[in-house]
Amino acid sequence: GAVVSQHPSWVICKSGTSVKIECRSLDFQATTMFWYRQFPKQSLMLMATSNEGSKATYEQGVEKDKFLINHASLTLSTLTVTSAHPEDSSFYICSAAQGLDEKLFFGSGTQLSVL
Amino acid sequence: RKEVEQDPGPFNVPEGATVAFNCTYSNSASQSFFWYRQDCRKEPKLLMSVYSSGNEDGRFTAQLNRASQYISLLIRDSKLSDSATYLCVVNLNYQLIWGAGTKLIIKP
Protein backbone atom coordinates (compact mmCIF):
# COMPACT_ATOMS: atom_id res chain seq x y z
CA GLY A 1 0.00 0.00 0.00
CA ALA A 2 0.93 3.61 -0.37
CA VAL A 3 3.23 5.05 2.26
CA VAL A 4 4.08 8.62 3.04
CA SER A 5 7.27 9.19 4.97
CA GLN A 6 7.72 12.34 7.00
CA HIS A 7 10.93 13.43 8.70
CA PRO A 8 11.98 14.39 11.24
CA SER A 9 9.52 13.18 13.87
CA TRP A 10 10.79 15.57 16.51
CA VAL A 11 12.54 18.90 16.23
CA ILE A 12 13.67 21.13 19.06
CA CYS A 13 15.25 24.37 17.96
CA LYS A 14 16.18 27.81 19.18
CA SER A 15 14.06 30.79 18.37
CA GLY A 16 15.15 32.43 15.14
CA THR A 17 16.40 29.31 13.41
CA SER A 18 14.82 27.67 10.37
CA VAL A 19 13.52 24.13 10.31
CA LYS A 20 12.91 21.96 7.27
CA ILE A 21 10.40 19.11 7.27
CA GLU A 22 10.34 16.55 4.49
CA CYS A 23 7.42 14.60 3.16
CA ARG A 24 8.03 11.78 0.73
CA SER A 25 5.69 9.46 -1.09
CA LEU A 26 7.55 6.17 -1.13
CA ASP A 27 5.73 4.08 -3.67
CA PHE A 28 3.55 6.39 -5.67
CA GLN A 29 3.71 9.71 -7.43
CA ALA A 30 1.99 12.44 -5.51
CA THR A 31 0.84 15.23 -7.76
CA THR A 32 -0.58 17.07 -4.78
CA MET A 33 0.64 17.29 -1.23
CA PHE A 34 -0.99 18.99 1.71
CA TRP A 35 0.53 20.49 4.84
CA TYR A 36 -1.40 20.72 8.08
CA ARG A 37 -0.75 22.07 11.54
CA GLN A 38 -2.33 20.83 14.72
CA PHE A 39 -2.23 22.58 18.06
CA PRO A 40 -2.86 20.54 21.22
CA LYS A 41 -6.39 19.16 21.51
CA GLN A 42 -7.41 20.71 18.22
CA SER A 43 -8.07 19.24 14.80
CA LEU A 44 -5.73 19.48 11.91
CA MET A 45 -5.71 22.81 10.17
CA LEU A 46 -4.81 22.92 6.49
CA MET A 47 -1.93 25.29 5.90
CA ALA A 48 -1.27 24.92 2.22
CA THR A 49 -1.70 22.77 -0.85
CA SER A 50 1.27 22.15 -3.07
CA ASN A 51 1.24 20.87 -6.61
CA GLU A 52 4.37 19.51 -8.18
CA GLY A 53 6.23 22.14 -10.14
CA SER A 54 4.08 25.09 -9.15
CA LYS A 55 3.73 27.49 -6.25
CA ALA A 56 1.84 26.36 -3.21
CA THR A 57 -1.60 27.68 -2.41
CA TYR A 58 -1.79 28.94 1.15
CA GLU A 59 -4.84 29.07 3.36
CA GLN A 60 -5.96 32.38 4.74
CA GLY A 61 -3.88 33.48 7.68
CA VAL A 62 -0.85 31.36 6.81
CA GLU A 63 2.23 33.43 6.00
CA LYS A 64 3.79 32.15 2.81
CA ASP A 65 7.09 33.87 3.53
CA LYS A 66 7.32 32.17 6.88
CA PHE A 67 6.23 28.71 5.80
CA LEU A 68 8.11 27.96 2.62
CA ILE A 69 6.84 25.00 0.67
CA ASN A 70 8.73 23.34 -2.13
CA HIS A 71 7.32 20.53 -4.23
CA ALA A 72 10.10 20.00 -6.73
CA SER A 73 9.35 16.40 -7.59
CA LEU A 74 6.43 14.01 -7.64
CA THR A 75 7.71 12.26 -4.54
CA LEU A 76 9.00 15.03 -2.32
CA SER A 77 7.58 18.14 -0.72
CA THR A 78 9.32 20.18 1.95
CA LEU A 79 8.02 22.68 4.48
CA THR A 80 10.53 25.13 5.89
CA VAL A 81 9.56 27.12 8.95
CA THR A 82 11.73 30.20 8.70
CA SER A 83 12.86 32.18 11.72
CA ALA A 84 10.85 29.95 14.01
CA HIS A 85 9.36 31.39 17.18
CA PRO A 86 7.80 29.67 20.19
CA GLU A 87 4.31 30.29 18.83
CA ASP A 88 5.25 28.14 15.83
CA SER A 89 5.59 25.15 18.14
CA SER A 90 3.04 22.72 16.86
CA PHE A 91 2.48 19.37 15.23
CA TYR A 92 2.92 19.46 11.47
CA ILE A 93 1.52 16.72 9.23
CA CYS A 94 1.72 16.21 5.50
CA SER A 95 -0.47 14.18 3.24
CA ALA A 96 -0.23 13.17 -0.38
CA ALA A 97 -2.88 12.58 -2.97
CA GLN A 98 -2.52 9.49 -5.06
CA GLY A 99 -4.05 9.28 -8.45
CA LEU A 100 -7.35 10.39 -9.83
CA ASP A 101 -9.38 8.99 -6.96
CA GLU A 102 -7.72 11.59 -4.76
CA LYS A 103 -7.29 9.28 -1.82
CA LEU A 104 -5.09 10.90 0.79
CA PHE A 105 -2.25 9.23 2.62
CA PHE A 106 -0.78 10.87 5.68
CA GLY A 107 2.72 11.19 7.06
CA SER A 108 3.46 10.44 10.68
CA GLY A 109 3.85 14.06 11.66
CA THR A 110 6.58 16.29 13.03
CA GLN A 111 6.46 17.76 16.51
CA LEU A 112 8.22 21.13 16.45
CA SER A 113 9.24 22.75 19.70
CA VAL A 114 10.79 26.19 19.49
CA LEU A 115 12.59 27.33 22.61
CA ARG B 1 1.93 -5.97 7.63
CA LYS B 2 0.88 -2.34 7.73
CA GLU B 3 1.17 -0.62 11.06
CA VAL B 4 -2.42 0.53 10.95
CA GLU B 5 -4.91 -1.21 8.71
CA GLN B 6 -8.41 -0.30 7.73
CA ASP B 7 -10.87 -1.74 5.26
CA PRO B 8 -10.97 0.94 2.56
CA GLY B 9 -14.65 0.28 1.79
CA PRO B 10 -16.74 1.87 0.55
CA PHE B 11 -19.41 0.84 2.99
CA ASN B 12 -22.79 1.58 1.42
CA VAL B 13 -25.34 1.84 4.19
CA PRO B 14 -29.02 2.90 4.18
CA GLU B 15 -29.95 5.89 6.25
CA GLY B 16 -30.94 4.94 9.75
CA ALA B 17 -28.89 1.77 9.84
CA THR B 18 -26.08 0.96 12.22
CA VAL B 19 -22.60 0.57 10.81
CA ALA B 20 -19.35 -0.47 12.41
CA PHE B 21 -15.80 -0.68 11.22
CA ASN B 22 -12.55 -1.76 12.74
CA CYS B 23 -8.97 -0.71 12.58
CA THR B 24 -6.10 -3.01 13.49
CA TYR B 25 -2.67 -1.92 14.66
CA SER B 26 0.52 -3.91 14.71
CA ASN B 27 2.50 -2.47 17.61
CA SER B 28 1.27 -3.52 21.03
CA ALA B 29 3.12 -0.58 22.59
CA SER B 30 0.77 1.88 20.92
CA GLN B 31 -0.35 4.35 23.51
CA SER B 32 -3.42 6.21 22.35
CA PHE B 33 -5.97 5.99 19.62
CA PHE B 34 -8.28 8.29 17.72
CA TRP B 35 -10.92 8.34 15.06
CA TYR B 36 -10.87 11.22 12.58
CA ARG B 37 -13.51 12.08 10.04
CA GLN B 38 -12.54 13.50 6.70
CA ASP B 39 -14.83 14.99 4.10
CA CYS B 40 -13.72 14.97 0.50
CA ARG B 41 -10.40 16.76 0.05
CA LYS B 42 -10.65 18.55 3.35
CA GLU B 43 -8.51 18.21 6.41
CA PRO B 44 -9.40 15.42 8.81
CA LYS B 45 -11.28 16.47 11.89
CA LEU B 46 -11.01 14.73 15.21
CA LEU B 47 -14.14 12.70 15.80
CA MET B 48 -13.26 11.12 19.09
CA SER B 49 -10.47 9.69 21.15
CA VAL B 50 -10.68 6.02 22.03
CA TYR B 51 -10.37 5.09 25.68
CA SER B 52 -9.58 1.71 27.14
CA SER B 53 -13.00 1.38 28.72
CA GLY B 54 -14.78 2.38 25.54
CA ASN B 55 -16.53 5.68 25.10
CA GLU B 56 -19.64 7.08 23.53
CA ASP B 57 -20.47 10.43 22.03
CA GLY B 58 -24.05 10.66 20.87
CA ARG B 59 -24.57 8.17 18.07
CA PHE B 60 -20.89 7.24 17.99
CA THR B 61 -19.27 4.57 20.11
CA ALA B 62 -15.57 3.79 20.09
CA GLN B 63 -13.95 0.74 21.60
CA LEU B 64 -10.43 -0.49 22.12
CA ASN B 65 -9.38 -4.11 22.28
CA ARG B 66 -5.74 -4.22 23.32
CA ALA B 67 -5.57 -8.01 23.40
CA SER B 68 -6.53 -8.27 19.75
CA GLN B 69 -5.01 -4.93 18.85
CA TYR B 70 -7.90 -3.23 17.21
CA ILE B 71 -10.20 -0.30 17.71
CA SER B 72 -13.72 0.02 16.44
CA LEU B 73 -16.19 2.73 15.60
CA LEU B 74 -19.93 2.17 15.72
CA ILE B 75 -22.38 4.63 14.24
CA ARG B 76 -26.03 4.25 15.16
CA ASP B 77 -29.01 5.73 13.34
CA SER B 78 -26.77 6.84 10.48
CA LYS B 79 -27.46 10.14 8.77
CA LEU B 80 -26.73 11.25 5.25
CA SER B 81 -24.26 13.72 6.75
CA ASP B 82 -22.24 10.84 8.16
CA SER B 83 -20.97 10.10 4.66
CA ALA B 84 -17.24 10.64 4.86
CA THR B 85 -13.95 8.84 5.21
CA TYR B 86 -13.10 7.70 8.72
CA LEU B 87 -9.45 7.59 9.62
CA CYS B 88 -8.00 5.56 12.41
CA VAL B 89 -4.96 7.09 14.08
CA VAL B 90 -2.56 5.45 16.51
CA ASN B 91 -0.08 7.29 18.70
CA LEU B 92 3.14 5.38 19.18
CA ASN B 93 5.91 7.14 21.01
CA TYR B 94 4.44 10.51 20.07
CA GLN B 95 4.28 9.58 16.42
CA LEU B 96 0.89 9.57 14.82
CA ILE B 97 0.36 6.64 12.50
CA TRP B 98 -2.55 7.09 10.20
CA GLY B 99 -4.71 4.45 8.60
CA ALA B 100 -5.68 4.99 5.00
CA GLY B 101 -9.32 5.44 5.94
CA THR B 102 -12.64 3.73 5.47
CA LYS B 103 -15.10 5.36 3.13
CA LEU B 104 -18.69 5.43 4.31
CA ILE B 105 -21.60 6.29 2.05
CA ILE B 106 -25.02 6.71 3.60
CA LYS B 107 -27.85 6.32 1.11
CA PRO B 108 -31.39 7.71 1.44
Tab-separated table of C-alpha atoms in Angstrom:
chain	number	residue	atom	x	y	z
A	1	GLY	CA	0.000	0.000	0.000
A	2	ALA	CA	0.928	3.613	-0.366
A	3	VAL	CA	3.231	5.053	2.259
A	4	VAL	CA	4.081	8.619	3.040
A	5	SER	CA	7.273	9.187	4.969
A	6	GLN	CA	7.719	12.340	6.995
A	7	HIS	CA	10.931	13.427	8.698
A	8	PRO	CA	11.976	14.388	11.242
A	9	SER	CA	9.520	13.177	13.869
A	10	TRP	CA	10.792	15.575	16.512
A	11	VAL	CA	12.544	18.898	16.227
A	12	ILE	CA	13.671	21.129	19.058
A	13	CYS	CA	15.254	24.375	17.957
A	14	LYS	CA	16.180	27.806	19.185
A	15	SER	CA	14.062	30.791	18.367
A	16	GLY	CA	15.145	32.435	15.138
A	17	THR	CA	16.396	29.312	13.409
A	18	SER	CA	14.825	27.665	10.373
A	19	VAL	CA	13.525	24.128	10.308
A	20	LYS	CA	12.906	21.959	7.273
A	21	ILE	CA	10.402	19.110	7.274
A	22	GLU	CA	10.344	16.547	4.486
A	23	CYS	CA	7.416	14.598	3.160
A	24	ARG	CA	8.026	11.783	0.731
A	25	SER	CA	5.687	9.461	-1.087
A	26	LEU	CA	7.550	6.174	-1.132
A	27	ASP	CA	5.735	4.078	-3.675
A	28	PHE	CA	3.554	6.390	-5.671
A	29	GLN	CA	3.712	9.713	-7.435
A	30	ALA	CA	1.989	12.444	-5.505
A	31	THR	CA	0.836	15.228	-7.757
A	32	THR	CA	-0.584	17.073	-4.778
A	33	MET	CA	0.640	17.287	-1.225
A	34	PHE	CA	-0.987	18.995	1.712
A	35	TRP	CA	0.528	20.486	4.837
A	36	TYR	CA	-1.396	20.715	8.083
A	37	ARG	CA	-0.750	22.069	11.538
A	38	GLN	CA	-2.330	20.826	14.716
A	39	PHE	CA	-2.231	22.576	18.063
A	40	PRO	CA	-2.861	20.537	21.216
A	41	LYS	CA	-6.386	19.163	21.506
A	42	GLN	CA	-7.406	20.711	18.218
A	43	SER	CA	-8.070	19.239	14.805
A	44	LEU	CA	-5.731	19.479	11.912
A	45	MET	CA	-5.709	22.814	10.165
A	46	LEU	CA	-4.813	22.922	6.492
A	47	MET	CA	-1.931	25.291	5.900
A	48	ALA	CA	-1.268	24.915	2.217
A	49	THR	CA	-1.703	22.774	-0.848
A	50	SER	CA	1.271	22.151	-3.074
A	51	ASN	CA	1.238	20.869	-6.609
A	52	GLU	CA	4.374	19.512	-8.179
A	53	GLY	CA	6.227	22.143	-10.140
A	54	SER	CA	4.082	25.085	-9.154
A	55	LYS	CA	3.731	27.490	-6.253
A	56	ALA	CA	1.844	26.355	-3.210
A	57	THR	CA	-1.599	27.676	-2.414
A	58	TYR	CA	-1.789	28.937	1.147
A	59	GLU	CA	-4.839	29.066	3.360
A	60	GLN	CA	-5.959	32.375	4.736
A	61	GLY	CA	-3.884	33.477	7.678
A	62	VAL	CA	-0.852	31.358	6.808
A	63	GLU	CA	2.227	33.432	5.999
A	64	LYS	CA	3.791	32.154	2.806
A	65	ASP	CA	7.090	33.872	3.528
A	66	LYS	CA	7.323	32.169	6.876
A	67	PHE	CA	6.229	28.707	5.797
A	68	LEU	CA	8.111	27.959	2.617
A	69	ILE	CA	6.836	25.004	0.669
A	70	ASN	CA	8.731	23.339	-2.129
A	71	HIS	CA	7.322	20.526	-4.234
A	72	ALA	CA	10.100	19.999	-6.727
A	73	SER	CA	9.351	16.400	-7.586
A	74	LEU	CA	6.427	14.010	-7.637
A	75	THR	CA	7.709	12.261	-4.538
A	76	LEU	CA	8.996	15.032	-2.317
A	77	SER	CA	7.585	18.137	-0.716
A	78	THR	CA	9.316	20.178	1.949
A	79	LEU	CA	8.023	22.676	4.478
A	80	THR	CA	10.526	25.132	5.893
A	81	VAL	CA	9.560	27.125	8.951
A	82	THR	CA	11.734	30.200	8.703
A	83	SER	CA	12.863	32.183	11.722
A	84	ALA	CA	10.853	29.945	14.013
A	85	HIS	CA	9.365	31.393	17.180
A	86	PRO	CA	7.803	29.667	20.194
A	87	GLU	CA	4.306	30.287	18.828
A	88	ASP	CA	5.249	28.136	15.828
A	89	SER	CA	5.590	25.154	18.139
A	90	SER	CA	3.044	22.720	16.862
A	91	PHE	CA	2.480	19.368	15.230
A	92	TYR	CA	2.922	19.457	11.473
A	93	ILE	CA	1.523	16.718	9.231
A	94	CYS	CA	1.717	16.208	5.500
A	95	SER	CA	-0.475	14.180	3.241
A	96	ALA	CA	-0.229	13.175	-0.379
A	97	ALA	CA	-2.877	12.579	-2.969
A	98	GLN	CA	-2.518	9.485	-5.060
A	99	GLY	CA	-4.049	9.277	-8.449
A	100	LEU	CA	-7.350	10.395	-9.828
A	101	ASP	CA	-9.382	8.995	-6.958
A	102	GLU	CA	-7.719	11.588	-4.762
A	103	LYS	CA	-7.292	9.277	-1.818
A	104	LEU	CA	-5.087	10.897	0.788
A	105	PHE	CA	-2.250	9.232	2.622
A	106	PHE	CA	-0.777	10.866	5.683
A	107	GLY	CA	2.719	11.193	7.055
A	108	SER	CA	3.462	10.438	10.682
A	109	GLY	CA	3.854	14.060	11.663
A	110	THR	CA	6.581	16.295	13.025
A	111	GLN	CA	6.465	17.758	16.505
A	112	LEU	CA	8.219	21.126	16.454
A	113	SER	CA	9.236	22.746	19.698
A	114	VAL	CA	10.789	26.194	19.494
A	115	LEU	CA	12.593	27.333	22.614
B	1	ARG	CA	1.928	-5.975	7.629
B	2	LYS	CA	0.876	-2.342	7.729
B	3	GLU	CA	1.170	-0.618	11.063
B	4	VAL	CA	-2.421	0.532	10.948
B	5	GLU	CA	-4.914	-1.206	8.709
B	6	GLN	CA	-8.411	-0.301	7.727
B	7	ASP	CA	-10.865	-1.743	5.261
B	8	PRO	CA	-10.968	0.943	2.561
B	9	GLY	CA	-14.648	0.283	1.790
B	10	PRO	CA	-16.739	1.865	0.550
B	11	PHE	CA	-19.409	0.842	2.989
B	12	ASN	CA	-22.787	1.584	1.425
B	13	VAL	CA	-25.337	1.843	4.192
B	14	PRO	CA	-29.015	2.897	4.179
B	15	GLU	CA	-29.955	5.895	6.249
B	16	GLY	CA	-30.941	4.941	9.754
B	17	ALA	CA	-28.889	1.770	9.842
B	18	THR	CA	-26.078	0.963	12.218
B	19	VAL	CA	-22.598	0.573	10.813
B	20	ALA	CA	-19.347	-0.466	12.410
B	21	PHE	CA	-15.797	-0.682	11.222
B	22	ASN	CA	-12.550	-1.756	12.735
B	23	CYS	CA	-8.971	-0.714	12.578
B	24	THR	CA	-6.096	-3.010	13.492
B	25	TYR	CA	-2.669	-1.916	14.660
B	26	SER	CA	0.522	-3.910	14.714
B	27	ASN	CA	2.499	-2.466	17.613
B	28	SER	CA	1.267	-3.519	21.030
B	29	ALA	CA	3.119	-0.577	22.590
B	30	SER	CA	0.769	1.883	20.924
B	31	GLN	CA	-0.349	4.350	23.509
B	32	SER	CA	-3.417	6.206	22.352
B	33	PHE	CA	-5.971	5.988	19.619
B	34	PHE	CA	-8.276	8.288	17.722
B	35	TRP	CA	-10.925	8.344	15.060
B	36	TYR	CA	-10.870	11.217	12.584
B	37	ARG	CA	-13.507	12.081	10.036
B	38	GLN	CA	-12.542	13.496	6.696
B	39	ASP	CA	-14.827	14.989	4.097
B	40	CYS	CA	-13.722	14.966	0.498
B	41	ARG	CA	-10.400	16.755	0.046
B	42	LYS	CA	-10.653	18.547	3.353
B	43	GLU	CA	-8.507	18.213	6.410
B	44	PRO	CA	-9.395	15.421	8.805
B	45	LYS	CA	-11.285	16.469	11.889
B	46	LEU	CA	-11.008	14.728	15.215
B	47	LEU	CA	-14.142	12.703	15.798
B	48	MET	CA	-13.258	11.118	19.092
B	49	SER	CA	-10.471	9.690	21.151
B	50	VAL	CA	-10.685	6.022	22.031
B	51	TYR	CA	-10.374	5.094	25.680
B	52	SER	CA	-9.581	1.711	27.141
B	53	SER	CA	-12.997	1.376	28.718
B	54	GLY	CA	-14.783	2.382	25.541
B	55	ASN	CA	-16.534	5.680	25.095
B	56	GLU	CA	-19.636	7.076	23.528
B	57	ASP	CA	-20.475	10.429	22.028
B	58	GLY	CA	-24.046	10.664	20.869
B	59	ARG	CA	-24.569	8.171	18.066
B	60	PHE	CA	-20.891	7.242	17.992
B	61	THR	CA	-19.265	4.569	20.106
B	62	ALA	CA	-15.575	3.786	20.090
B	63	GLN	CA	-13.953	0.745	21.600
B	64	LEU	CA	-10.429	-0.486	22.120
B	65	ASN	CA	-9.376	-4.107	22.282
B	66	ARG	CA	-5.739	-4.224	23.319
B	67	ALA	CA	-5.566	-8.009	23.400
B	68	SER	CA	-6.528	-8.273	19.754
B	69	GLN	CA	-5.006	-4.928	18.852
B	70	TYR	CA	-7.903	-3.234	17.208
B	71	ILE	CA	-10.199	-0.303	17.706
B	72	SER	CA	-13.715	0.022	16.438
B	73	LEU	CA	-16.189	2.734	15.604
B	74	LEU	CA	-19.930	2.166	15.719
B	75	ILE	CA	-22.379	4.633	14.238
B	76	ARG	CA	-26.033	4.247	15.162
B	77	ASP	CA	-29.007	5.728	13.339
B	78	SER	CA	-26.767	6.837	10.483
B	79	LYS	CA	-27.464	10.137	8.773
B	80	LEU	CA	-26.726	11.255	5.248
B	81	SER	CA	-24.261	13.717	6.748
B	82	ASP	CA	-22.236	10.840	8.164
B	83	SER	CA	-20.973	10.095	4.664
B	84	ALA	CA	-17.237	10.636	4.856
B	85	THR	CA	-13.950	8.837	5.207
B	86	TYR	CA	-13.103	7.698	8.716
B	87	LEU	CA	-9.447	7.594	9.616
B	88	CYS	CA	-7.996	5.558	12.412
B	89	VAL	CA	-4.958	7.094	14.081
B	90	VAL	CA	-2.561	5.448	16.512
B	91	ASN	CA	-0.082	7.288	18.697
B	92	LEU	CA	3.144	5.377	19.179
B	93	ASN	CA	5.909	7.145	21.013
B	94	TYR	CA	4.437	10.505	20.072
B	95	GLN	CA	4.279	9.584	16.416
B	96	LEU	CA	0.889	9.573	14.816
B	97	ILE	CA	0.365	6.642	12.501
B	98	TRP	CA	-2.553	7.090	10.197
B	99	GLY	CA	-4.705	4.447	8.604
B	100	ALA	CA	-5.683	4.995	5.003
B	101	GLY	CA	-9.320	5.440	5.939
B	102	THR	CA	-12.644	3.726	5.471
B	103	LYS	CA	-15.096	5.358	3.133
B	104	LEU	CA	-18.687	5.430	4.314
B	105	ILE	CA	-21.598	6.291	2.055
B	106	ILE	CA	-25.023	6.707	3.598
B	107	LYS	CA	-27.854	6.318	1.110
B	108	PRO	CA	-31.388	7.713	1.443
